[in-house]
Amino acid sequence: MGIAGYVSAPGLKKGVAYKYCVAAYKIKNGKKQIVKKSVSVHSVAGNLMKKKAGKFTNVKSVSVKKNAVTLKVGMTYRIQPSVKGVYSGCAILQKDHAAMFRYLYIKTGKNISVSSSGTVKALKAGKCNVYVLGTNGVRTKVAVTVVK
């Protein structure tokens, strides 16, 4: 069993941005009931060749200034991400289509909180990973350690 590197569907227009989401469901009383949804990704169709890229391009890589941060309880830290596109001469997606960066973390430990602008606040001692996602799901990890 392999992992697909791209999605192909008939009827997609080259250079147009599309939103993708995977939903797991179960059938209850003959109807589909959505159990869980994946993080949505936004991608430009036909972005594999420079000639057909159009005005916009997909994210090639996301990087951060610090891959690991140690904070004391009550402190904050702002993640400073940067992005590189597949093609340097094109803008990365439309600004009104999706946020340039999204921040995900597992809330089981509840030792940090992360704002939509990437500000991490240390709530209690523990370890957690924050994933910085580009518009198309390309990500990098920031390891956060909170000490007393």
Backbone as JSON Lines, residues from 0, in Angstrom:
{"i":0,"aa":"M","n":[0.85,-1.18,0.0],"ca":[0.0,0.0,0.0],"c":[0.89,1.24,0.0]}
{"i":1,"aa":"G","n":[0.68,2.15,-0.91],"ca":[1.5,3.35,-1.03],"c":[0.74,4.59,-0.61]}
{"i":2,"aa":"I","n":[1.45,5.67,-0.52],"ca":[0.86,6.96,-0.18],"c":[0.89,7.83,-1.43]}
{"i":3,"aa":"A","n":[-0.25,8.39,-1.78],"ca":[-0.33,9.23,-2.97],"c":[0.36,10.56,-2.72]}
{"i":4,"aa":"G","n":[1.14,11.03,-3.69],"ca":[1.83,12.31,-3.57],"c":[1.02,13.45,-4.12]}
{"i":5,"aa":"Y","n":[-0.03,13.13,-4.86],"ca":[-0.86,14.17,-5.44],"c":[-2.26,13.63,-5.69]}
{"i":6,"aa":"V","n":[-3.19,14.52,-5.88],"ca":[-4.57,14.15,-6.16],"c":[-4.86,14.49,-7.6]}
{"i":7,"aa":"S","n":[-5.47,13.58,-8.31],"ca":[-5.85,13.83,-9.69],"c":[-7.33,13.56,-9.84]}
{"i":8,"aa":"A","n":[-8.04,14.47,-10.42],"ca":[-9.47,14.31,-10.64],"c":[-9.82,14.92,-11.99]}
{"i":9,"aa":"P","n":[-10.77,14.33,-12.69],"ca":[-11.15,14.9,-13.99],"c":[-11.87,16.23,-13.83]}
{"i":10,"aa":"G","n":[-11.66,17.13,-14.78],"ca":[-12.39,18.39,-14.79],"c":[-11.77,19.52,-14.0]}
{"i":11,"aa":"L","n":[-10.6,19.31,-13.42],"ca":[-9.95,20.4,-12.68],"c":[-9.32,21.37,-13.67]}
{"i":12,"aa":"K","n":[-9.48,22.65,-13.41],"ca":[-8.91,23.68,-14.29],"c":[-7.53,24.06,-13.8]}
{"i":13,"aa":"K","n":[-6.57,24.1,-14.7],"ca":[-5.19,24.45,-14.35],"c":[-5.11,25.89,-13.85]}
{"i":14,"aa":"G","n":[-4.37,26.09,-12.79],"ca":[-4.18,27.42,-12.23],"c":[-5.27,27.85,-11.27]}
{"i":15,"aa":"V","n":[-6.27,27.01,-11.04],"ca":[-7.37,27.34,-10.12],"c":[-7.12,26.65,-8.79]}
{"i":16,"aa":"A","n":[-7.4,27.36,-7.69],"ca":[-7.19,26.8,-6.35],"c":[-8.4,25.97,-5.93]}
{"i":17,"aa":"Y","n":[-8.11,24.82,-5.34],"ca":[-9.16,23.93,-4.85],"c":[-8.9,23.61,-3.38]}
{"i":18,"aa":"K","n":[-9.98,23.28,-2.67],"ca":[-9.88,22.91,-1.26],"c":[-10.19,21.42,-1.14]}
{"i":19,"aa":"Y","n":[-9.35,20.69,-0.41],"ca":[-9.53,19.26,-0.22],"c":[-9.66,18.95,1.27]}
{"i":20,"aa":"C","n":[-10.49,17.97,1.57],"ca":[-10.65,17.51,2.94],"c":[-11.05,16.04,2.9]}
{"i":21,"aa":"V","n":[-10.48,15.24,3.76],"ca":[-10.83,13.83,3.85],"c":[-11.73,13.66,5.06]}
{"i":22,"aa":"A","n":[-12.85,12.96,4.88],"ca":[-13.79,12.75,5.98],"c":[-14.02,11.26,6.18]}
{"i":23,"aa":"A","n":[-13.89,10.82,7.43],"ca":[-14.2,9.43,7.77],"c":[-15.66,9.41,8.23]}
{"i":24,"aa":"Y","n":[-16.39,8.39,7.79],"ca":[-17.79,8.33,8.18],"c":[-18.19,6.9,8.52]}
{"i":25,"aa":"K","n":[-19.31,6.79,9.2],"ca":[-19.91,5.48,9.45],"c":[-21.37,5.57,9.02]}
{"i":26,"aa":"I","n":[-21.94,4.43,8.7],"ca":[-23.33,4.42,8.28],"c":[-24.19,4.04,9.47]}
{"i":27,"aa":"K","n":[-25.1,4.94,9.82],"ca":[-25.98,4.73,10.96],"c":[-27.41,4.94,10.49]}
{"i":28,"aa":"N","n":[-28.24,3.94,10.66],"ca":[-29.63,3.98,10.2],"c":[-29.73,4.3,8.71]}
{"i":29,"aa":"G","n":[-28.79,3.77,7.92],"ca":[-28.81,3.96,6.48],"c":[-28.3,5.3,6.0]}
{"i":30,"aa":"K","n":[-27.81,6.15,6.9],"ca":[-27.29,7.47,6.52],"c":[-25.83,7.58,6.92]}
{"i":31,"aa":"K","n":[-25.08,8.35,6.1],"ca":[-23.67,8.59,6.41],"c":[-23.57,9.61,7.54]}
{"i":32,"aa":"Q","n":[-22.78,9.25,8.55],"ca":[-22.54,10.15,9.67],"c":[-21.03,10.4,9.74]}
{"i":33,"aa":"I","n":[-20.61,11.67,9.57],"ca":[-19.19,12.0,9.58],"c":[-18.65,11.87,11.0]}
{"i":34,"aa":"V","n":[-17.58,11.09,11.12],"ca":[-16.96,10.84,12.42],"c":[-15.82,11.82,12.68]}
{"i":35,"aa":"K","n":[-14.98,12.02,11.66],"ca":[-13.8,12.88,11.81],"c":[-13.42,13.45,10.46]}
{"i":36,"aa":"K","n":[-12.9,14.68,10.47],"ca":[-12.42,15.32,9.24],"c":[-10.95,15.63,9.38]}
{"i":37,"aa":"S","n":[-10.25,15.57,8.25],"ca":[-8.84,15.94,8.24],"c":[-8.71,17.46,8.16]}
{"i":38,"aa":"V","n":[-7.52,17.92,8.28],"ca":[-7.24,19.34,8.08],"c":[-7.44,19.62,6.6]}
{"i":39,"aa":"S","n":[-8.09,20.72,6.27],"ca":[-8.3,21.04,4.87],"c":[-7.0,21.57,4.27]}
{"i":40,"aa":"V","n":[-6.77,21.22,3.01],"ca":[-5.61,21.71,2.29],"c":[-6.09,22.47,1.06]}
{"i":41,"aa":"H","n":[-5.35,23.48,0.69],"ca":[-5.69,24.31,-0.46],"c":[-4.54,24.2,-1.45]}
{"i":42,"aa":"S","n":[-4.88,23.84,-2.67],"ca":[-3.83,23.59,-3.65],"c":[-4.23,24.16,-5.01]}
{"i":43,"aa":"V","n":[-3.22,24.55,-5.78],"ca":[-3.42,25.04,-7.14],"c":[-3.29,23.86,-8.09]}
{"i":44,"aa":"A","n":[-4.3,23.63,-8.91],"ca":[-4.28,22.52,-9.86],"c":[-3.32,22.81,-11.0]}
{"i":45,"aa":"G","n":[-2.7,21.76,-11.53],"ca":[-1.8,21.89,-12.67],"c":[-0.54,22.65,-12.35]}
{"i":46,"aa":"N","n":[-0.06,22.53,-11.12],"ca":[1.1,23.28,-10.67],"c":[2.38,22.46,-10.74]}
{"i":47,"aa":"L","n":[2.4,21.47,-11.64],"ca":[3.56,20.59,-11.71],"c":[4.58,21.04,-12.74]}
{"i":48,"aa":"M","n":[4.16,21.86,-13.72],"ca":[5.09,22.33,-14.74],"c":[5.08,23.85,-14.78]}
{"i":49,"aa":"K","n":[6.23,24.46,-14.9],"ca":[6.37,25.91,-14.89],"c":[5.51,26.58,-15.96]}
{"i":50,"aa":"K","n":[5.43,26.0,-17.15],"ca":[4.65,26.61,-18.24],"c":[3.17,26.74,-17.9]}
{"i":51,"aa":"K","n":[2.66,25.8,-17.1],"ca":[1.23,25.76,-16.8],"c":[0.92,26.25,-15.39]}
{"i":52,"aa":"A","n":[1.89,26.8,-14.69],"ca":[1.7,27.17,-13.29],"c":[0.72,28.32,-13.11]}
{"i":53,"aa":"G","n":[0.7,29.27,-14.02],"ca":[-0.19,30.41,-13.88],"c":[0.41,31.45,-12.95]}
{"i":54,"aa":"K","n":[-0.46,32.26,-12.33],"ca":[0.01,33.34,-11.45],"c":[0.35,32.84,-10.05]}
{"i":55,"aa":"F","n":[-0.22,31.7,-9.66],"ca":[-0.07,31.22,-8.29],"c":[0.64,29.87,-8.27]}
{"i":56,"aa":"T","n":[1.29,29.59,-7.14],"ca":[2.0,28.33,-6.99],"c":[1.69,27.73,-5.62]}
{"i":57,"aa":"N","n":[2.03,26.46,-5.46],"ca":[1.84,25.77,-4.18],"c":[3.07,25.94,-3.3]}
{"i":58,"aa":"V","n":[2.91,25.62,-2.03],"ca":[4.0,25.68,-1.07],"c":[4.92,24.48,-1.28]}
{"i":59,"aa":"K","n":[6.22,24.76,-1.36],"ca":[7.21,23.69,-1.49],"c":[7.76,23.3,-0.12]}
{"i":60,"aa":"S","n":[8.02,24.32,0.73],"ca":[8.55,24.03,2.06],"c":[8.18,25.14,3.04]}
{"i":61,"aa":"V","n":[8.07,24.75,4.29],"ca":[7.82,25.68,5.4],"c":[9.0,25.54,6.35]}
{"i":62,"aa":"S","n":[9.56,26.66,6.78],"ca":[10.68,26.6,7.74],"c":[10.4,27.59,8.87]}
{"i":63,"aa":"V","n":[11.05,27.35,9.99],"ca":[10.91,28.21,11.17],"c":[12.29,28.59,11.67]}
{"i":64,"aa":"K","n":[12.37,29.69,12.42],"ca":[13.68,30.13,12.94],"c":[14.2,29.17,13.99]}
{"i":65,"aa":"K","n":[13.3,28.65,14.86],"ca":[13.71,27.71,15.9],"c":[12.84,26.47,15.82]}
{"i":66,"aa":"N","n":[13.5,25.3,15.75],"ca":[12.76,24.03,15.7],"c":[12.45,23.48,17.09]}
{"i":67,"aa":"A","n":[13.07,24.05,18.12],"ca":[12.83,23.63,19.49],"c":[12.86,24.85,20.4]}
{"i":68,"aa":"V","n":[11.9,24.92,21.31],"ca":[11.78,26.07,22.22],"c":[11.52,25.56,23.63]}
{"i":69,"aa":"T","n":[12.18,26.17,24.61],"ca":[11.91,25.89,26.02],"c":[11.36,27.15,26.66]}
{"i":70,"aa":"L","n":[10.19,27.02,27.3],"ca":[9.53,28.16,27.93],"c":[9.25,27.86,29.39]}
{"i":71,"aa":"K","n":[9.21,28.91,30.2],"ca":[8.75,28.78,31.58],"c":[7.25,29.02,31.59]}
{"i":72,"aa":"V","n":[6.56,28.47,32.58],"ca":[5.11,28.64,32.69],"c":[4.78,30.13,32.7]}
{"i":73,"aa":"G","n":[3.81,30.51,31.86],"ca":[3.38,31.91,31.78],"c":[4.06,32.69,30.65]}
{"i":74,"aa":"M","n":[5.17,32.18,30.12],"ca":[5.87,32.88,29.05],"c":[5.17,32.64,27.7]}
{"i":75,"aa":"T","n":[5.47,33.51,26.74],"ca":[4.97,33.34,25.39],"c":[6.13,33.36,24.4]}
{"i":76,"aa":"Y","n":[5.89,32.76,23.25],"ca":[6.88,32.75,22.17],"c":[6.12,32.8,20.86]}
{"i":77,"aa":"R","n":[6.57,33.63,19.95],"ca":[5.93,33.73,18.64],"c":[6.74,32.94,17.62]}
{"i":78,"aa":"I","n":[6.11,31.95,17.02],"ca":[6.75,31.15,15.98],"c":[6.9,32.04,14.75]}
{"i":79,"aa":"Q","n":[8.08,32.04,14.16],"ca":[8.36,32.88,13.0],"c":[8.6,32.0,11.77]}
{"i":80,"aa":"P","n":[7.52,31.66,11.06],"ca":[7.67,30.79,9.9],"c":[7.96,31.56,8.62]}
{"i":81,"aa":"S","n":[8.53,30.87,7.66],"ca":[8.7,31.4,6.32],"c":[8.35,30.28,5.34]}
{"i":82,"aa":"V","n":[8.03,30.67,4.13],"ca":[7.55,29.7,3.16],"c":[8.29,29.88,1.84]}
{"i":83,"aa":"K","n":[8.47,28.77,1.14],"ca":[9.09,28.79,-0.18],"c":[8.11,28.13,-1.14]}
{"i":84,"aa":"G","n":[7.88,28.77,-2.29],"ca":[6.96,28.24,-3.27],"c":[7.63,27.3,-4.25]}
{"i":85,"aa":"V","n":[6.82,26.55,-4.96],"ca":[7.35,25.63,-5.97],"c":[8.06,26.43,-7.06]}
{"i":86,"aa":"Y","n":[7.46,27.55,-7.47],"ca":[8.07,28.41,-8.48],"c":[8.27,29.79,-7.89]}
{"i":87,"aa":"S","n":[9.49,30.3,-7.97],"ca":[9.82,31.57,-7.33],"c":[9.15,32.77,-7.99]}
{"i":88,"aa":"G","n":[8.78,32.7,-9.25],"ca":[8.17,33.84,-9.94],"c":[6.67,33.98,-9.71]}
{"i":89,"aa":"C","n":[6.07,33.08,-8.96],"ca":[4.62,33.08,-8.74],"c":[4.3,33.34,-7.27]}
{"i":90,"aa":"A","n":[3.14,33.96,-7.03],"ca":[2.66,34.18,-5.67],"c":[2.13,32.86,-5.11]}
{"i":91,"aa":"I","n":[2.16,32.73,-3.78],"ca":[1.65,31.52,-3.15],"c":[0.16,31.67,-2.91]}
{"i":92,"aa":"L","n":[-0.6,30.96,-3.71],"ca":[-2.06,30.95,-3.64],"c":[-2.64,32.35,-3.49]}
{"i":93,"aa":"Q","n":[-3.93,32.46,-3.43],"ca":[-4.56,33.75,-3.23],"c":[-4.65,34.01,-1.74]}
{"i":94,"aa":"K","n":[-4.41,35.26,-1.34],"ca":[-4.41,35.59,0.09],"c":[-5.79,35.4,0.71]}
{"i":95,"aa":"D","n":[-6.86,35.58,-0.08],"ca":[-8.21,35.43,0.47],"c":[-8.69,33.97,0.43]}
{"i":96,"aa":"H","n":[-7.91,33.07,-0.13],"ca":[-8.32,31.67,-0.23],"c":[-8.08,30.91,1.06]}
{"i":97,"aa":"A","n":[-6.93,31.12,1.67],"ca":[-6.56,30.4,2.89],"c":[-5.48,31.17,3.62]}
{"i":98,"aa":"A","n":[-5.38,30.94,4.92],"ca":[-4.31,31.56,5.71],"c":[-2.97,30.99,5.25]}
{"i":99,"aa":"M","n":[-1.96,31.83,5.21],"ca":[-0.63,31.38,4.76],"c":[-0.09,30.29,5.68]}
{"i":100,"aa":"F","n":[-0.32,30.43,7.0],"ca":[0.14,29.44,7.96],"c":[-0.99,29.06,8.9]}
{"i":101,"aa":"R","n":[-1.02,27.79,9.27],"ca":[-1.95,27.32,10.3],"c":[-1.12,26.55,11.33]}
{"i":102,"aa":"Y","n":[-1.56,26.55,12.56],"ca":[-0.8,25.95,13.65],"c":[-1.64,24.86,14.3]}
{"i":103,"aa":"L","n":[-1.1,23.64,14.35],"ca":[-1.8,22.5,14.93],"c":[-0.99,21.9,16.06]}
{"i":104,"aa":"Y","n":[-1.68,21.46,17.09],"ca":[-1.03,20.73,18.18],"c":[-2.07,19.85,18.84]}
{"i":105,"aa":"I","n":[-1.61,18.79,19.48],"ca":[-2.52,17.88,20.17],"c":[-2.77,18.42,21.56]}
{"i":106,"aa":"K","n":[-4.03,18.6,21.91],"ca":[-4.4,19.27,23.16],"c":[-4.52,18.33,24.36]}
{"i":107,"aa":"T","n":[-4.04,17.1,24.27],"ca":[-4.21,16.15,25.36],"c":[-3.53,16.61,26.65]}
{"i":108,"aa":"G","n":[-2.33,17.16,26.53],"ca":[-1.61,17.59,27.72],"c":[-2.08,18.94,28.25]}
{"i":109,"aa":"K","n":[-2.66,19.75,27.39],"ca":[-3.14,21.08,27.72],"c":[-2.06,21.92,28.42]}
{"i":110,"aa":"N","n":[-0.8,21.74,27.97],"ca":[0.28,22.51,28.6],"c":[0.61,23.77,27.82]}
{"i":111,"aa":"I","n":[0.04,23.93,26.61],"ca":[0.25,25.17,25.84],"c":[-1.05,25.56,25.15]}
{"i":112,"aa":"S","n":[-1.08,26.81,24.68],"ca":[-2.13,27.24,23.77],"c":[-1.43,27.97,22.63]}
{"i":113,"aa":"V","n":[-2.02,27.9,21.44],"ca":[-1.42,28.53,20.27],"c":[-2.49,29.38,19.57]}
{"i":114,"aa":"S","n":[-2.16,30.64,19.32],"ca":[-3.09,31.52,18.63],"c":[-2.98,31.34,17.12]}
{"i":115,"aa":"S","n":[-3.9,31.93,16.39],"ca":[-3.87,31.82,14.93],"c":[-2.69,32.57,14.32]}
{"i":116,"aa":"S","n":[-2.07,33.47,15.09],"ca":[-0.9,34.19,14.59],"c":[0.42,33.49,14.96]}
{"i":117,"aa":"G","n":[0.33,32.34,15.65],"ca":[1.52,31.57,15.98],"c":[2.15,31.89,17.33]}
{"i":118,"aa":"T","n":[1.41,32.56,18.2],"ca":[1.93,32.85,19.54],"c":[1.62,31.67,20.46]}
{"i":119,"aa":"V","n":[2.68,31.1,21.01],"ca":[2.56,29.95,21.92],"c":[2.6,30.47,23.35]}
{"i":120,"aa":"K","n":[1.64,30.07,24.17],"ca":[1.64,30.46,25.59],"c":[1.82,29.2,26.42]}
{"i":121,"aa":"A","n":[2.78,29.24,27.34],"ca":[3.06,28.1,28.22],"c":[2.09,28.11,29.39]}
{"i":122,"aa":"L","n":[1.31,27.04,29.55],"ca":[0.3,26.97,30.61],"c":[0.75,26.13,31.79]}
{"i":123,"aa":"K","n":[1.36,24.96,31.51],"ca":[1.88,24.12,32.59],"c":[3.0,23.25,32.05]}
{"i":124,"aa":"A","n":[3.79,22.68,32.94],"ca":[4.98,21.92,32.55],"c":[4.61,20.72,31.68]}
{"i":125,"aa":"G","n":[5.45,20.45,30.69],"ca":[5.24,19.31,29.8],"c":[5.87,19.55,28.44]}
{"i":126,"aa":"K","n":[5.67,18.6,27.54],"ca":[6.21,18.7,26.19],"c":[5.08,18.6,25.18]}
{"i":127,"aa":"C","n":[5.26,19.27,24.05],"ca":[4.26,19.27,23.01],"c":[4.91,19.64,21.68]}
{"i":128,"aa":"N","n":[4.34,19.18,20.59],"ca":[4.81,19.56,19.26],"c":[3.77,20.46,18.6]}
{"i":129,"aa":"V","n":[4.22,21.53,18.0],"ca":[3.35,22.41,17.24],"c":[3.75,22.23,15.78]}
{"i":130,"aa":"Y","n":[2.76,21.96,14.94],"ca":[3.02,21.79,13.52],"c":[2.58,23.06,12.79]}
{"i":131,"aa":"V","n":[3.47,23.62,11.99],"ca":[3.19,24.81,11.2],"c":[2.89,24.32,9.79]}
{"i":132,"aa":"L","n":[1.65,24.54,9.33],"ca":[1.22,24.06,8.03],"c":[1.14,25.2,7.03]}
{"i":133,"aa":"G","n":[1.61,24.93,5.82],"ca":[1.4,25.84,4.71],"c":[0.01,25.61,4.15]}
{"i":134,"aa":"T","n":[-0.4,26.38,3.16],"ca":[-1.75,26.27,2.63],"c":[-2.08,24.89,2.09]}
{"i":135,"aa":"N","n":[-1.1,24.21,1.5],"ca":[-1.37,22.91,0.9],"c":[-1.02,21.73,1.81]}
{"i":136,"aa":"G","n":[-0.79,21.98,3.09],"ca":[-0.53,20.9,4.04],"c":[0.93,20.59,4.27]}
{"i":137,"aa":"V","n":[1.84,21.2,3.53],"ca":[3.28,21.02,3.79],"c":[3.56,21.57,5.17]}
{"i":138,"aa":"R","n":[4.31,20.86,5.97],"ca":[4.46,21.26,7.37],"c":[5.88,21.11,7.9]}
{"i":139,"aa":"T","n":[6.1,21.76,9.03],"ca":[7.32,21.57,9.79],"c":[6.93,21.54,11.26]}
{"i":140,"aa":"K","n":[7.82,21.0,12.1],"ca":[7.5,20.78,13.51],"c":[8.34,21.69,14.39]}
{"i":141,"aa":"V","n":[7.71,22.22,15.45],"ca":[8.41,22.97,16.49],"c":[8.15,22.21,17.81]}
{"i":142,"aa":"A","n":[9.22,21.74,18.44],"ca":[9.11,21.04,19.71],"c":[9.09,22.08,20.83]}
{"i":143,"aa":"V","n":[8.04,22.04,21.66],"ca":[7.91,23.01,22.75],"c":[8.02,22.26,24.07]}
{"i":144,"aa":"T","n":[8.92,22.71,24.93],"ca":[9.07,22.17,26.27],"c":[8.74,23.26,27.26]}
{"i":145,"aa":"V","n":[7.83,22.97,28.2],"ca":[7.46,23.95,29.22],"c":[7.98,23.45,30.56]}
{"i":146,"aa":"V","n":[8.73,24.31,31.26],"ca":[9.28,23.98,32.57],"c":[8.7,24.92,33.61]}
{"i":147,"aa":"K","n":[8.77,24.51,34.86],"ca":[8.24,25.35,35.95],"c":[9.14,26.5,36.27]}
